[in-house]
Structure formats: C-alpha cells, structure tokens
Amino acid sequence: MKASPFLRDFLGSGAAVLVALPSAIAFGLSVYGPLGEGYASRGALSGIVGTIVIGLVAPLLGGTAKLVSAPCAPAAAVLSVFVLEQVRSGASDPALVPVFVGIAVLFAGLIQVVMGFLGGGKLIKYIPYPVVTGYLSGLGILIVISQLPLLFGIPFQVLFLGSLDPLETNPVSPIIGLVTIVAMIVFGRISKRFPATVLSLLVGIGTYWGLSLFYPGLQSSANNSFIVGTVVPEGQNILTGFGENIFGLVKLRFFELKSIVIPAFTLGFLLSIDTLKTCLVIDLYSKERHDSDRELMGQGIANGMSSLFGGIAGAGTLGPSMVNLTSGGKTKLSGFLVGVFAFIIVFFFAPLLKWIPVATLAGVLSVVGFRMVDWKSVGLLRNSSTVFDFFVIVCVVIAAISTSLLFAAGVGIALAIFLFLRDQIRSSVIKRSYFGDRRFSKKRRLPFELDELEKKGRQNSIFELQGQLFFGTTEQLLNHLEPFLKESKNIILDFKRVVTIDFTAVNLLKQIHSRLASNEGRLILSSVSTSFSTGYNVRNYLGSLGLGDSSSHLELFDSLDEALEFVEEEILQEADLDPNKNLPYLHLNQFQFFEPFPKKLVRKFEKHAREIKCSSGEFLFKKGDISDEMFFIRKGTIRIHLPLEGNRFHHLASFGKGDFFGDMAFLDQDPRSADAVAIEESLLYVISRKKFDKYVKDIPEFGNLYFESLAFTLSKRLRLNHLELTALDEH
C-alpha cells in the first residue's frame, strides 16, 4: 500500500531532525565557546531555538519543497569568529556579546529579505566557483580551528591567547573527540541508511559513559565542563530570551555597531549562497524548480525571528534536506515538521540533552568543517589553464584565516572581477569572419551576377562580433583586423551578438575608420538598430561619439543582410553587366533564364503566361496555399519569408527584376512552404504548371530547354548555399 504524502513528510522530517538538532547544538557551542564554559548551555540553547524557529518559519514563507532550514556551518563559522574577535579586543562586556550576536543575526536576516526583494537570488548564482569554494574552504578551516579547544578540553583563552602546559591537559575530551571523528568517518562510508551524525553522537555518548567508569566525576552534571549542561535553566523556557536583542540595541555604542555591520553582511551573503546551493541540489533530485527570491525573503524573515528568540542564524542545509528527501519527504510540510519535532524533543527530553559531551559535538563539527574544504581543488594545478583558479581559492582561504571574513569577502569580489575580465579577454570577440565571396545577402542574384560577386567578393571582409567590446578586448580586435585594413575596400562589423561596448572600444572603431578612409576604404557597421542590455541605443551611442550617419567612409545598417546587399550592389553597379537595367520592365525574352531558348518559342510561350501587378505589401501567396504557379519578376522586388508565432517572420530570400521564384510548387505541386510579399510595386509573369504542360506537349523541345535552364539556375543557388555553409563551418 502506498504511503500518504503526510506520512512520507512525517517520516522524512523525523529522520532529518535527528541530523539537524545535534548539529545545531554543536554550532551553538561553537559560536559561544570563546566566552568560556559558563556559556555552553547558552550556546546549546541558541542552536536549539534556531532549529525550532527557523524550521517553523522558513518552510512557510520560503516554500521550497523538501528543504530543511536550520543552523548551519557557515553561520557557526562567521559568528564564532565574530565572538572570538570580541573576546580578543576586550572592548565589549562579555555579557553583551550574545546580544551582539542576536543583532548581527537580525541584520543578516534583513539583508536577505532586501536581497530577495531586489532579485538578488538570481545574481548570487553568478558568483565564480573559485571564489565560493575558497570562501567555504576558509570557513571550514575556521570551524576546525574553533573546535580545537573543545576537542582538547582547553579554554579558548589558553589555547589562542595564552601558554599551554601539556601536564594540565585531561585525556577525556581528546579521547571522546577522537572516537567521534573516527565514527563520523567510518559511518559516513559504510552507512547510507542511518545518518552518520546521529550514529557518531551515540558513539560519543557511549564513550563518555565508558570513561566515567575510570573518572567517576563524569557521572555528575554539577560543575561538569565535559558536557553541554543544563540546556534550559530552571525557571526559564525557550521564550525567555524573546526580545532581548531588540532591547540591546539601545545599549550599543557606535564602534560596537560598526563591528556588527560587517559580520552581518558577510553572514547574510553566505547564508544566501548556502541556501540557494542546497535548493539547486534539491531541484536536481526532485525535478522541480524553486523560487530563489521568495526563498531568500523567507530565510531572512526566519533568521530575524530566530534572533528575536535568542537563536543563531541558519539556512537551507544540505545534509538534513537530503536525509528528509531520501526518507520520504515530499512537500514543504516536511521542513515545517522538523521545527515541530525539535520543539517536542526540547520540551520532553531537555534533561537528557544536557549529557551530550561537548567533545562529541566538537568532533562532529570538525569533520563537517574538514569536509567543507574543497581538497579536490588541488587538482586544478594539473592543468595550466586552471592554475589561476587554484590561486584564487588559496588567496581567499588565506584571507579568511589570517585576517578577517570581511577582507576575504573583499579579496573574493576583487578576484571575481579579475576572473570575469580574464574570461572576457580569453574569449574571442569575433564569432566568425569571411570574405565577400563566401557570404552573400538574402537577395537572390542572377547567374552572371553571382559570377561577378564571387570574382570581386574578396574586396569585402565581414566580421561577426560577439560578447563584450571593452578595454580588455580592443587589442584582440585590432590584432585580428590589422591584416585587412590595407587590403579590404569594405570592412563589415556586425554587432548582432555584442552585449556591450565601452568608450575605449568606440575609440578603436574610430581608429579603424580613419585608417580605412585614408586608403579610400569604408567601415560598415551592421545590426546597430537595437539596444544593448545596458539600455542605450547602439546607433545613438556611436553617433554621440563621432561615428554617425553623416560620417564619410562610414555606413550603418540595421542588419548584416542589408550591409551585404549594399556592398553587392556596389560591385554589380561598377561591373555594369546588366543590359536591361534601364528598362522599366522586362519581357520573357529579356530574362537570362530564357537566353538559350529560340526567340520565336519564347514569344509564343509568353502568350500563355498571365501578367499581374501587385502593390507594396501585397501577398502573392501564403504558407500552406495550394498552387502550381511559378513567377518571373518583370519589375520590382519580392520577399520570401517564413511566418513565426506572434506576427513575426524570418526573412528567407529576396528576388529582384529578372529573377524567378515559386519553382518548388511548380515542380512538386505541394503546398507553399513560405509567404511571398511584394516590398514595392511589382509586375510579374505567372506561369501555371497545368498550362505549361499543355504547351510543351506539342513543343517538347521547349520543355527540355525550360527544365535545363531551371536546373542550371537552381544548381547555382545550391552552390552558393554550399559556399556559405562551408564558410560558417570553417569559421
């Protein structure tokens, strides 16, 4: 029998809370550990409260199915470093530090809400991987370092600020911590069904009670620094600390507020990354899509609520979420039930939680921190193209460990910009390049015109640009164009795939224009009618900087096809090959198509052709029409286009005076495959296949010549297409 959705959510959340709650207690201890043993219970309670509040609020407002939100490693790393810096500086009353932590969490939540409201959920995804992995690796190392005092049972002040006497160390904490670490590693490899965190926690507790046989003092909770201690002091509950952080705002001095702002920004940024990273993994397994901005706002409100109740910050956590997913969780209710179960555990089993060994939680966190370090990134050294990426990771890690998370964030952002510039400079700004004898406009030419274009086409050089034209890529563009500046009559630069262009690139274009003009050449810019993503119109922008329509030796066109048609017409006009160019319209015997025919047969056939006149914008046929007619253009221009959705169309070809079209339906009599529309007043001969067959039945010689001429012209068109396809493939 198939389990109900609620039962699946119930089972999934039950398994997830066994992972989330112990980890949250460990994170809380990590945050308040620098304040000394007296704050252990405060730390444990802050982790528990965070699990309850964030677990209840985030699923309702964020809404990502199967996501479990709870205190996490990045939050523990940032906040523990913040607390440690407060202790080292000695500028603040230790009793106020928990209030500062709460305010930092509150500000971080507000930052997440603002980021979500402004659409920051989409932007965070574009942070380079080396920066993120370096930051997270640095946080992992900081977590491990922060757990060393708890693993060895030595006060933070002694380990980090004072001298250590090996004779004063107690073996209880190191033994428990080491056993827990080994258990985490072993169970993580051999057990897929039960969470390694829970099993390691049980092993650590068992080790503690085993050692109590040799150290009887461990059997008493009074003044016992080896255990968490009373989580909820007598006479208090999880609501006792409600609002304490808000009231603490009035006690803040300016320099203290300043010290909180930076960790808050860092915390909000990291929690957002951790959440969205987890959401992406869940999407992969569940084949669904989350709403990044909504999730950020939900997480921010949840963190703000957690701070009001004295809890630490959290995020969408990968470990508990995957346990929830694999254990049956299906909807966002499963994430909500994690908060409910955490509350039930604290309400009914709080006396048992105090016996959790501190060293066990430190061991669990040490493994978590170790796994946060991306050790595989060392493999980037094997490839010369990724050595710099490894350098970025190392720089961010060193900055996080040796200075501050703020400086590490600054280093990460600076290197992210550098990585972006490097990738832009590496990528070619020229997508394709070819001469004019390999790339033609969509205006179909007569065979003798095609021959001339192939012969003279190399005087035109065409470059399809792409990406960013800015100071980092101008040298690359100039180097590529340099060999063509003296030899080409026309250089066409197509901007269709250009994302943006800066002042430096425009100045380079002005230099290219000047050099071409000095040799009586011409710079032609195409696809300059559209606006870039930055919002400005390309044509207006170029014109304002001296590359406008009025500039000599410069032409601007809305499309590459228009630019190609312009240079083709220039070549054909110079060649002056068309003897009929001055005629207002043509008769059949003046078409090149009928040149091989006896004039007598053509004049006789002309009587069987129907003459039509159409105005600009008039359709001769539309896609799907049934027709067997072929058209010869006596005057004007006809455009063939493929209709698309939304009243759009794709321009396939244009045919001018002396050419023909409609031959496909004439040959196979299938429905029309595209539309034909006159773009100016036109005169045409229309030849029906039915009438044609009737005529050639009596004069088969004419039919043979007709199909021979048709085959010749179509083969020329196919050769032209072959040249263009070859050019596209080669370049």
XYZ file of C-alpha atoms in Angstrom:
731
model
C 0.000 0.000 0.000
C 1.386 3.386 -0.985
C 2.129 5.730 1.928
C 0.180 9.001 2.130
C 2.020 12.310 1.454
C 1.621 13.320 5.117
C 3.131 10.046 6.341
C 6.066 10.492 3.981
C 6.617 14.034 5.225
C 6.314 12.771 8.810
C 8.964 10.074 8.306
C 11.283 12.347 6.332
C 11.198 15.150 8.886
C 11.638 12.682 11.755
C 14.890 11.454 10.226
C 16.028 14.974 9.309
C 15.608 16.385 12.827
C 17.973 13.709 14.177
C 20.645 15.227 11.949
C 19.701 18.894 12.231
C 19.256 19.194 16.017
C 22.586 17.708 17.214
C 24.411 19.733 14.588
C 22.592 22.889 15.671
C 23.625 22.295 19.304
C 27.213 21.861 18.129
C 27.021 25.058 16.089
C 25.657 26.957 19.080
C 28.514 25.691 21.282
C 30.972 26.720 18.577
C 29.594 30.258 18.491
C 29.684 30.863 22.250
C 32.724 28.693 23.002
C 35.164 31.673 23.095
C 33.190 33.164 26.006
C 34.115 30.226 28.258
C 32.494 27.194 29.866
C 29.783 29.256 31.514
C 28.194 29.930 28.134
C 27.991 26.311 26.967
C 24.326 25.956 27.875
C 23.603 29.342 26.295
C 25.227 28.137 23.086
C 23.323 24.848 23.082
C 20.028 26.644 23.673
C 20.715 29.136 20.873
C 21.216 26.245 18.454
C 18.012 24.551 19.604
C 15.972 27.763 19.378
C 17.384 28.404 15.921
C 16.317 24.923 14.796
C 12.786 25.416 16.111
C 12.126 28.963 14.890
C 13.859 28.723 11.514
C 12.362 25.266 10.969
C 8.856 26.613 11.577
C 9.068 29.931 9.713
C 11.278 29.297 6.653
C 9.156 26.482 5.108
C 6.002 28.570 5.372
C 7.453 31.699 3.783
C 10.202 30.270 1.564
C 8.171 27.437 0.184
C 10.840 25.201 -1.381
C 9.548 21.628 -1.076
C 11.709 19.171 0.915
C 14.102 21.925 2.085
C 15.108 21.694 5.763
C 16.248 25.004 7.265
C 18.320 25.017 10.455
C 21.543 26.454 11.946
C 24.433 25.699 9.602
C 28.224 25.597 9.382
C 28.691 28.959 7.598
C 26.651 30.693 10.307
C 28.701 28.994 13.026
C 31.966 29.969 11.346
C 31.088 33.644 10.883
C 29.537 34.076 14.333
C 32.259 32.167 16.205
C 34.934 34.352 14.569
C 32.865 37.429 15.462
C 32.623 36.332 19.099
C 36.330 35.444 19.212
C 37.245 38.897 17.884
C 35.050 40.483 20.549
C 36.869 38.462 23.220
C 40.313 39.279 21.821
C 39.621 43.008 21.606
C 38.197 43.163 25.131
C 36.272 46.255 24.099
C 32.845 44.868 24.983
C 31.304 43.446 28.126
C 31.207 39.621 27.618
C 27.641 39.626 28.910
C 26.619 41.802 25.948
C 28.264 39.601 23.317
C 25.191 37.295 22.986
C 23.124 40.416 22.388
C 25.564 41.490 19.670
C 25.276 38.037 18.112
C 21.499 38.343 18.045
C 21.643 41.784 16.453
C 24.106 40.523 13.819
C 21.686 37.683 13.004
C 18.791 40.157 12.832
C 20.684 42.416 10.423
C 21.727 39.405 8.332
C 18.070 38.396 8.043
C 17.096 41.902 6.954
C 19.856 41.832 4.334
C 18.494 38.541 2.975
C 14.984 39.987 2.765
C 16.261 43.031 0.863
C 18.323 40.814 -1.455
C 15.294 38.666 -2.211
C 13.076 41.710 -2.766
C 15.594 43.212 -5.211
C 16.025 39.950 -7.126
C 19.395 39.063 -5.607
C 18.551 35.374 -5.700
C 19.394 35.311 -9.392
C 22.621 37.309 -9.038
C 24.186 35.103 -6.354
C 24.210 32.183 -8.790
C 26.725 34.013 -10.962
C 29.476 34.243 -8.360
C 32.509 32.355 -9.743
C 33.035 28.892 -8.327
C 36.680 29.535 -7.237
C 35.539 32.455 -5.071
C 32.720 30.485 -3.439
C 34.800 27.364 -2.861
C 37.669 29.458 -1.460
C 35.330 31.221 0.930
C 33.673 27.997 2.070
C 37.046 26.261 2.413
C 38.259 29.125 4.588
C 35.144 28.830 6.723
C 35.698 25.078 7.034
C 39.240 25.629 8.312
C 37.978 28.271 10.755
C 35.398 25.793 12.064
C 38.086 23.168 12.644
C 40.310 25.709 14.415
C 37.418 26.868 16.604
C 36.761 23.270 17.704
C 40.326 22.551 18.839
C 39.827 23.956 22.367
C 36.673 21.859 22.796
C 38.363 18.750 21.414
C 41.278 19.087 23.816
C 39.244 20.442 26.713
C 41.333 23.610 26.902
C 39.825 27.103 27.324
C 39.868 29.314 24.240
C 41.844 31.972 26.055
C 44.574 29.492 26.985
C 44.861 27.890 23.562
C 44.726 31.068 21.491
C 45.782 33.804 23.858
C 47.994 32.119 26.437
C 50.522 29.342 27.015
C 49.644 25.652 27.199
C 51.055 23.251 29.779
C 50.718 19.665 28.445
C 50.719 18.279 32.007
C 47.476 20.154 32.767
C 45.515 18.600 29.901
C 42.852 15.978 30.618
C 42.580 12.963 28.261
C 38.762 12.741 28.492
C 37.943 15.343 25.840
C 40.640 14.237 23.328
C 39.537 10.587 23.612
C 35.843 11.382 23.140
C 36.567 13.794 20.290
C 38.898 11.389 18.504
C 36.438 8.480 18.797
C 33.650 10.679 17.443
C 35.764 11.804 14.493
C 36.638 8.208 13.629
C 32.967 7.233 13.940
C 31.912 10.086 11.633
C 34.407 8.971 9.007
C 33.623 5.246 9.259
C 29.828 5.565 9.413
C 29.895 8.113 6.597
C 31.446 5.466 4.355
C 29.609 2.311 5.395
C 26.160 3.538 6.430
C 23.802 5.044 3.889
C 20.590 4.185 5.673
C 21.282 5.864 9.023
C 22.775 9.386 9.305
C 26.436 9.300 10.330
C 25.870 12.337 12.578
C 23.336 10.516 14.751
C 25.384 7.315 14.949
C 28.550 9.259 15.834
C 26.654 11.168 18.502
C 25.571 7.874 20.101
C 29.147 6.557 19.909
C 30.441 9.725 21.564
C 27.890 9.486 24.358
C 28.749 5.797 24.834
C 32.458 6.661 25.015
C 31.724 9.321 27.631
C 29.914 6.863 29.878
C 32.629 4.298 29.298
C 35.243 6.793 30.530
C 33.046 7.601 33.539
C 33.992 4.159 34.901
C 37.563 5.471 35.226
C 36.636 9.067 36.024
C 33.661 8.901 38.454
C 33.289 12.683 38.361
C 31.826 12.379 34.867
C 28.701 10.752 36.344
C 27.634 14.039 37.929
C 26.394 17.018 35.903
C 27.305 19.541 38.600
C 30.305 21.701 37.543
C 30.965 19.254 34.715
C 32.687 21.073 31.832
C 32.775 17.958 29.667
C 29.048 18.033 28.870
C 26.665 20.606 27.465
C 24.967 21.028 30.820
C 21.507 22.293 31.514
C 20.064 23.473 28.233
C 17.052 25.279 29.667
C 17.857 26.610 33.169
C 15.296 26.034 35.887
C 12.533 28.627 35.838
C 13.203 29.510 32.176
C 11.995 28.275 28.791
C 12.846 28.781 25.150
C 10.796 32.005 25.142
C 12.741 33.605 27.977
C 15.170 35.407 25.668
C 12.437 36.844 23.445
C 13.132 40.473 22.535
C 16.411 40.639 24.436
C 18.315 41.555 21.286
C 15.939 44.375 20.377
C 16.279 45.933 23.812
C 20.043 45.504 23.489
C 20.103 47.877 20.525
C 19.785 50.878 22.830
C 22.921 49.782 24.703
C 25.067 49.694 21.585
C 27.800 52.245 21.131
C 28.826 53.418 17.682
C 32.054 51.438 17.448
C 30.201 48.307 18.592
C 27.517 48.806 15.947
C 30.251 49.265 13.356
C 31.828 45.959 14.365
C 28.463 44.199 13.902
C 27.573 45.531 10.449
C 30.385 43.787 8.558
C 29.794 40.289 10.016
C 26.072 40.793 9.376
C 26.667 41.468 5.677
C 29.048 38.532 5.456
C 26.552 36.297 7.257
C 23.627 37.333 5.055
C 25.679 36.725 1.919
C 26.934 33.285 2.991
C 23.572 32.068 4.264
C 22.033 33.049 0.940
C 24.655 31.118 -1.011
C 24.290 28.075 1.243
C 20.506 28.087 0.892
C 20.424 28.519 -2.865
C 23.136 25.920 -3.345
C 21.031 23.450 -1.376
C 17.917 24.408 -3.358
C 19.717 23.689 -6.621
C 20.686 20.218 -5.383
C 17.098 19.525 -4.302
C 15.826 20.696 -7.702
C 18.169 18.210 -9.333
C 16.810 15.276 -7.339
C 13.144 16.285 -7.279
C 12.965 17.638 -10.864
C 11.299 20.825 -9.614
C 12.311 24.498 -9.590
C 12.489 26.748 -6.560
C 11.810 30.473 -6.369
C 15.188 31.952 -5.363
C 13.936 35.399 -4.404
C 10.999 34.098 -2.387
C 13.266 31.625 -0.616
C 15.734 34.369 0.309
C 12.977 36.522 1.786
C 11.580 33.548 3.709
C 15.021 32.644 5.064
C 15.668 36.275 6.024
C 12.437 36.567 7.980
C 13.150 33.224 9.661
C 16.612 34.381 10.742
C 15.164 37.651 12.007
C 12.606 35.717 14.090
C 15.330 33.392 15.370
C 17.358 36.364 16.606
C 14.324 37.709 18.495
C 14.091 34.429 20.425
C 17.846 34.231 21.062
C 18.622 31.675 18.343
C 21.560 31.684 15.956
C 21.283 32.052 12.204
C 20.588 29.255 9.780
C 19.971 28.387 6.158
C 18.651 25.654 3.926
C 21.014 22.848 4.956
C 22.116 20.150 2.546
C 22.637 17.242 4.986
C 19.233 17.305 6.739
C 17.487 18.170 3.460
C 18.948 15.132 1.712
C 18.006 12.919 4.674
C 14.483 14.322 4.500
C 14.303 13.735 0.754
C 15.659 10.174 0.829
C 13.488 9.286 3.838
C 10.258 10.172 2.062
C 9.761 13.930 2.478
C 7.731 15.349 -0.402
C 6.400 18.817 0.430
C 7.353 21.905 2.406
C 5.376 20.401 5.313
C 8.317 18.083 5.933
C 10.573 21.085 6.591
C 7.968 22.590 8.932
C 7.672 19.338 10.903
C 11.425 19.448 11.609
C 10.785 22.585 13.672
C 7.819 20.907 15.365
C 9.841 17.797 16.245
C 12.722 19.928 17.555
C 10.284 21.702 19.881
C 8.838 18.387 21.102
C 12.318 16.976 21.778
C 13.335 20.019 23.820
C 10.030 20.140 25.677
C 10.050 16.483 26.705
C 13.719 15.455 26.619
C 15.646 18.568 27.662
C 17.104 16.810 30.774
C 18.720 14.207 28.502
C 20.273 16.772 26.167
C 22.493 18.116 28.942
C 24.503 14.841 28.917
C 25.739 15.310 25.351
C 29.561 15.541 25.552
C 30.997 18.829 24.295
C 33.921 16.963 22.692
C 31.475 14.792 20.720
C 29.830 17.836 19.188
C 33.276 19.308 18.525
C 34.292 16.079 16.780
C 31.189 16.167 14.586
C 31.822 19.807 13.683
C 35.498 19.163 12.971
C 34.550 16.589 10.351
C 31.904 18.939 8.925
C 34.480 21.722 8.704
C 37.065 19.416 7.153
C 34.552 18.348 4.510
C 33.761 21.974 3.707
C 37.323 22.364 2.434
C 37.453 21.612 -1.285
C 40.507 19.358 -1.290
C 39.823 18.352 -4.886
C 40.692 21.873 -5.976
C 44.369 20.905 -5.665
C 43.784 19.044 -8.925
C 43.469 22.417 -10.650
C 47.267 22.598 -10.560
C 47.478 19.797 -13.129
C 46.097 21.989 -15.893
C 47.859 25.214 -16.808
C 44.537 26.835 -17.734
C 43.178 26.382 -14.183
C 46.268 27.281 -12.147
C 44.985 30.805 -11.623
C 41.644 29.444 -10.367
C 43.563 27.499 -7.713
C 45.469 30.673 -6.853
C 42.145 32.487 -6.331
C 40.926 29.758 -3.966
C 44.167 29.874 -1.933
C 44.081 33.689 -1.678
C 40.510 33.711 -0.387
C 41.292 30.918 2.112
C 44.396 32.720 3.430
C 42.493 35.999 3.710
C 39.683 34.328 5.653
C 42.056 32.622 8.096
C 44.753 35.225 8.601
C 42.805 38.485 8.543
C 39.020 38.602 8.617
C 35.994 37.383 6.748
C 35.407 40.966 5.597
C 38.819 41.110 3.962
C 38.261 37.649 2.485
C 34.974 38.857 1.011
C 36.776 41.859 -0.488
C 39.503 39.623 -1.898
C 36.848 37.297 -3.300
C 34.945 40.128 -5.003
C 38.143 41.632 -6.444
C 39.275 38.263 -7.755
C 35.779 37.568 -9.107
C 36.054 40.765 -11.145
C 39.517 39.721 -12.275
C 38.231 36.266 -13.239
C 35.436 37.859 -15.233
C 37.865 40.136 -17.060
C 40.196 37.206 -17.692
C 37.410 35.099 -19.202
C 36.223 38.002 -21.336
C 39.732 38.684 -22.600
C 40.302 34.979 -23.274
C 37.123 34.577 -25.285
C 37.294 35.737 -28.885
C 35.256 38.818 -29.736
C 34.977 37.563 -33.317
C 32.480 34.760 -33.749
C 33.027 34.318 -37.487
C 34.918 36.043 -40.280
C 34.903 35.552 -44.040
C 35.352 37.346 -47.360
C 32.501 38.563 -49.516
C 32.953 35.695 -51.966
C 31.870 33.238 -49.242
C 28.988 35.122 -47.647
C 26.090 36.685 -49.563
C 22.948 38.642 -48.820
C 19.497 37.115 -48.941
C 18.760 38.870 -52.210
C 18.950 36.196 -54.904
C 21.197 37.083 -57.801
C 21.164 36.023 -61.424
C 23.877 33.580 -62.522
C 26.009 36.243 -64.242
C 25.698 38.430 -61.109
C 26.794 35.554 -58.866
C 29.849 35.021 -61.030
C 30.832 38.677 -60.590
C 30.244 38.611 -56.832
C 32.426 35.537 -56.469
C 35.155 37.197 -58.527
C 35.132 40.577 -56.731
C 33.857 39.485 -53.320
C 37.266 39.279 -51.642
C 37.490 43.053 -51.529
C 34.914 42.900 -48.734
C 35.784 41.444 -45.291
C 32.967 40.502 -42.906
C 33.365 40.016 -39.144
C 30.563 38.879 -36.841
C 31.430 40.234 -33.389
C 30.270 38.824 -30.052
C 30.419 39.374 -26.308
C 31.933 42.415 -24.619
C 33.724 45.107 -26.608
C 35.635 46.897 -23.858
C 39.142 47.979 -22.934
C 40.175 44.365 -22.274
C 39.280 43.095 -25.767
C 40.111 46.076 -28.007
C 43.706 44.946 -28.563
C 42.486 41.486 -29.582
C 40.067 43.003 -32.111
C 42.694 45.330 -33.573
C 45.213 42.498 -33.964
C 42.637 40.438 -35.838
C 41.657 43.270 -38.182
C 45.181 44.569 -38.798
C 45.938 42.419 -41.903
C 42.691 43.537 -43.574
C 42.934 47.298 -43.053
C 45.146 47.897 -46.116
C 43.750 45.228 -48.436
C 39.967 45.449 -47.939
C 37.813 48.021 -49.645
C 34.999 47.458 -47.154
C 35.186 46.024 -43.640
C 31.819 44.999 -42.222
C 31.497 44.622 -38.433
C 28.252 43.015 -37.311
C 27.063 43.893 -33.779
C 24.161 41.438 -33.543
C 25.810 39.338 -30.797
C 27.619 42.174 -28.993
C 26.447 42.609 -25.413
C 28.001 45.991 -24.681
C 30.616 48.414 -25.957
C 32.600 50.955 -23.942
C 34.293 54.240 -24.782
C 37.676 52.582 -25.360
C 36.177 50.224 -27.965
C 34.434 53.107 -29.743
C 37.728 54.944 -29.968
C 39.266 51.831 -31.518
C 36.465 51.797 -34.108
C 37.248 55.439 -34.873
C 40.907 54.497 -35.435
C 39.874 51.672 -37.772
C 37.540 54.037 -39.618
C 40.305 56.625 -40.014
C 42.803 54.086 -41.358
C 40.291 52.713 -43.884
C 39.328 56.217 -45.005
C 42.982 57.098 -45.639
C 43.064 54.214 -48.166
C 39.671 55.170 -49.649
C 38.131 52.215 -47.851
C 34.894 52.115 -45.912
C 33.875 50.907 -42.435
C 30.408 49.378 -42.385
C 28.648 48.676 -39.070
C 25.606 46.400 -39.131
C 22.932 45.433 -36.556
C 23.207 48.836 -34.899
C 19.485 49.482 -34.552
C 18.913 47.513 -31.359
C 19.628 48.431 -27.748
C 22.169 46.663 -25.588
C 21.191 45.147 -22.249
C 22.578 48.289 -20.589
C 19.687 50.242 -22.091
C 21.276 52.653 -24.559
C 20.633 52.619 -28.293
C 23.689 51.498 -30.234
C 23.199 53.888 -33.146
C 22.672 56.910 -30.876
C 25.624 55.940 -28.694
C 28.006 55.585 -31.640
C 26.709 58.807 -33.197
C 27.297 60.774 -29.996
C 30.937 59.658 -30.065
C 31.613 60.570 -33.677
C 30.503 57.506 -35.649
C 27.188 58.713 -37.026
C 25.305 58.505 -40.316
C 26.874 61.729 -41.573
C 30.460 60.447 -41.288
C 32.206 59.895 -44.610
C 33.572 56.450 -45.440
C 31.149 55.035 -42.860
C 27.845 53.205 -43.338
C 25.429 51.977 -40.670
C 22.764 49.325 -41.300
C 20.079 47.670 -39.192
C 21.100 44.152 -40.227
C 24.033 42.254 -41.688
C 21.890 41.276 -44.670
C 21.309 44.942 -45.561
C 25.043 45.631 -45.310
C 25.857 42.680 -47.579
C 23.237 43.746 -50.106
C 24.748 47.252 -50.135
C 28.285 46.079 -50.985
C 26.943 43.587 -53.551
C 25.020 46.329 -55.353
C 28.186 48.407 -55.367
C 30.149 45.613 -57.069
C 27.401 44.973 -59.641
C 26.988 48.666 -60.442
C 30.720 49.027 -61.033
C 30.708 45.938 -63.266
C 27.716 47.296 -65.267
C 26.794 43.817 -66.524
C 23.008 44.127 -66.873
C 21.973 45.325 -70.352
C 18.364 45.662 -69.181
C 18.963 47.834 -66.119
C 17.442 50.939 -67.732
C 14.328 49.169 -68.988
C 11.195 49.925 -66.957
C 10.147 46.279 -67.134
C 11.137 43.088 -68.928
C 9.619 40.703 -71.417
C 10.287 36.973 -71.186
C 12.919 37.006 -73.918
C 14.892 39.556 -71.848
C 15.212 37.206 -68.858
C 18.579 35.415 -68.592
C 16.560 32.290 -67.844
C 15.344 32.234 -71.486
C 18.630 33.203 -73.190
C 19.320 29.655 -74.534
C 15.782 29.455 -75.998
C 14.877 30.213 -79.617
C 13.307 33.705 -79.534
C 10.343 32.525 -81.572
C 9.408 29.879 -78.971
C 9.745 32.363 -76.109
C 7.483 34.941 -77.763
C 4.914 32.231 -78.422
C 5.136 30.959 -74.835
C 4.740 34.497 -73.449
C 1.156 34.433 -74.663
C 0.455 31.548 -72.303
C 1.817 33.488 -69.306
C -0.544 35.550 -67.159
C 0.526 39.116 -66.306
C -0.200 40.534 -62.820
C 0.513 43.762 -60.995
C 0.818 43.982 -57.219
C 1.291 46.905 -54.855
C 3.781 47.205 -51.997
C 2.853 44.901 -49.083
C 0.563 42.707 -51.169
C 0.888 38.914 -50.718
C 1.247 36.779 -53.823
C 0.787 33.609 -51.778
C 0.995 32.429 -48.182
C 2.396 29.365 -46.499
C 0.058 26.389 -46.972
C -1.583 27.719 -50.149
C -2.172 25.170 -52.890
C -0.698 26.392 -56.170
C 1.285 25.188 -59.190
C 2.404 28.638 -60.393
C 5.897 29.985 -60.982
C 6.621 33.730 -61.059
C 9.019 35.760 -63.243
C 9.670 39.314 -61.980
C 9.380 41.914 -64.763
C 9.744 44.811 -62.302
C 10.065 45.247 -58.525
C 11.225 43.081 -55.616
C 9.553 40.144 -53.879
C 10.481 38.955 -50.404
C 10.055 35.346 -49.254
C 9.622 34.924 -45.532
C 8.664 32.188 -43.086
C 5.837 33.180 -40.704
C 6.531 32.681 -36.973
C 4.483 32.993 -33.798
C 3.499 36.437 -32.572
C 3.170 38.025 -36.033
C 6.912 37.636 -36.569
C 8.671 36.216 -39.589
C 12.082 35.013 -40.713
C 13.447 36.527 -43.921
C 14.489 33.703 -46.250
C 15.316 35.453 -49.523
C 14.542 38.381 -51.807
C 14.150 38.253 -55.588
C 14.526 41.224 -57.917
C 13.885 42.216 -61.517
C 14.879 39.485 -63.991
C 14.652 36.628 -61.465
C 12.028 33.983 -60.696
C 10.553 32.232 -57.646
C 7.821 29.748 -56.751
C 9.658 26.950 -58.552
C 9.185 24.387 -55.727
C 5.398 24.297 -56.016
C 5.739 24.424 -59.812
C 7.842 21.246 -59.679
C 6.118 19.171 -56.943
C 2.716 20.970 -56.685
C 2.805 20.615 -52.878
C 1.501 23.408 -50.574
C 3.578 26.595 -50.357
C 6.323 26.413 -47.689
C 6.591 30.185 -47.083
C 4.969 33.562 -47.789
C 5.733 35.803 -50.793
C 5.089 39.530 -50.425
C 5.904 42.487 -52.687
C 8.063 45.111 -50.964
C 7.494 47.612 -53.786
C 5.139 47.946 -56.737
C 5.876 44.959 -58.972
C 4.960 43.456 -62.354
C 5.178 39.683 -62.837
C 4.562 36.895 -65.299
C 2.728 33.933 -63.761
C 3.199 30.510 -65.360
C 0.893 27.682 -64.363
C 2.257 24.139 -64.455
C -1.011 22.975 -65.962
C -0.745 25.411 -68.876
C 2.991 24.757 -69.178
C 2.426 21.008 -69.567
C -0.215 21.657 -72.194
C 2.180 23.917 -74.149
C 5.212 21.598 -74.066
C 3.088 18.617 -75.043
C 3.121 19.999 -78.560
C 6.621 21.526 -78.305
C 8.732 19.115 -76.207
C 11.916 20.961 -77.210
C 10.741 23.948 -75.166
C 10.121 21.749 -72.113
C 13.618 20.286 -72.286
C 15.186 23.747 -72.511
C 12.974 25.042 -69.714
C 13.928 22.337 -67.218
C 17.561 22.536 -68.267
C 17.624 26.286 -67.561
C 15.752 25.770 -64.294
C 18.211 23.090 -63.196
C 21.180 25.324 -64.085
C 19.877 28.254 -62.040
C 18.940 26.093 -59.079
C 22.383 24.467 -59.121
C 23.977 27.934 -58.972
C 21.842 28.720 -55.939
C 22.800 25.427 -54.301
C 26.486 26.121 -54.937
C 26.018 29.500 -53.297
C 24.426 27.859 -50.258
C 27.261 25.346 -50.134
C 29.831 28.150 -50.102
C 28.041 29.905 -47.240
C 27.630 26.720 -45.186
C 31.295 25.857 -45.716
C 32.298 29.341 -44.596
C 30.147 29.057 -41.461
C 31.621 25.663 -40.636
C 35.221 26.761 -41.225
C 34.978 29.989 -39.266
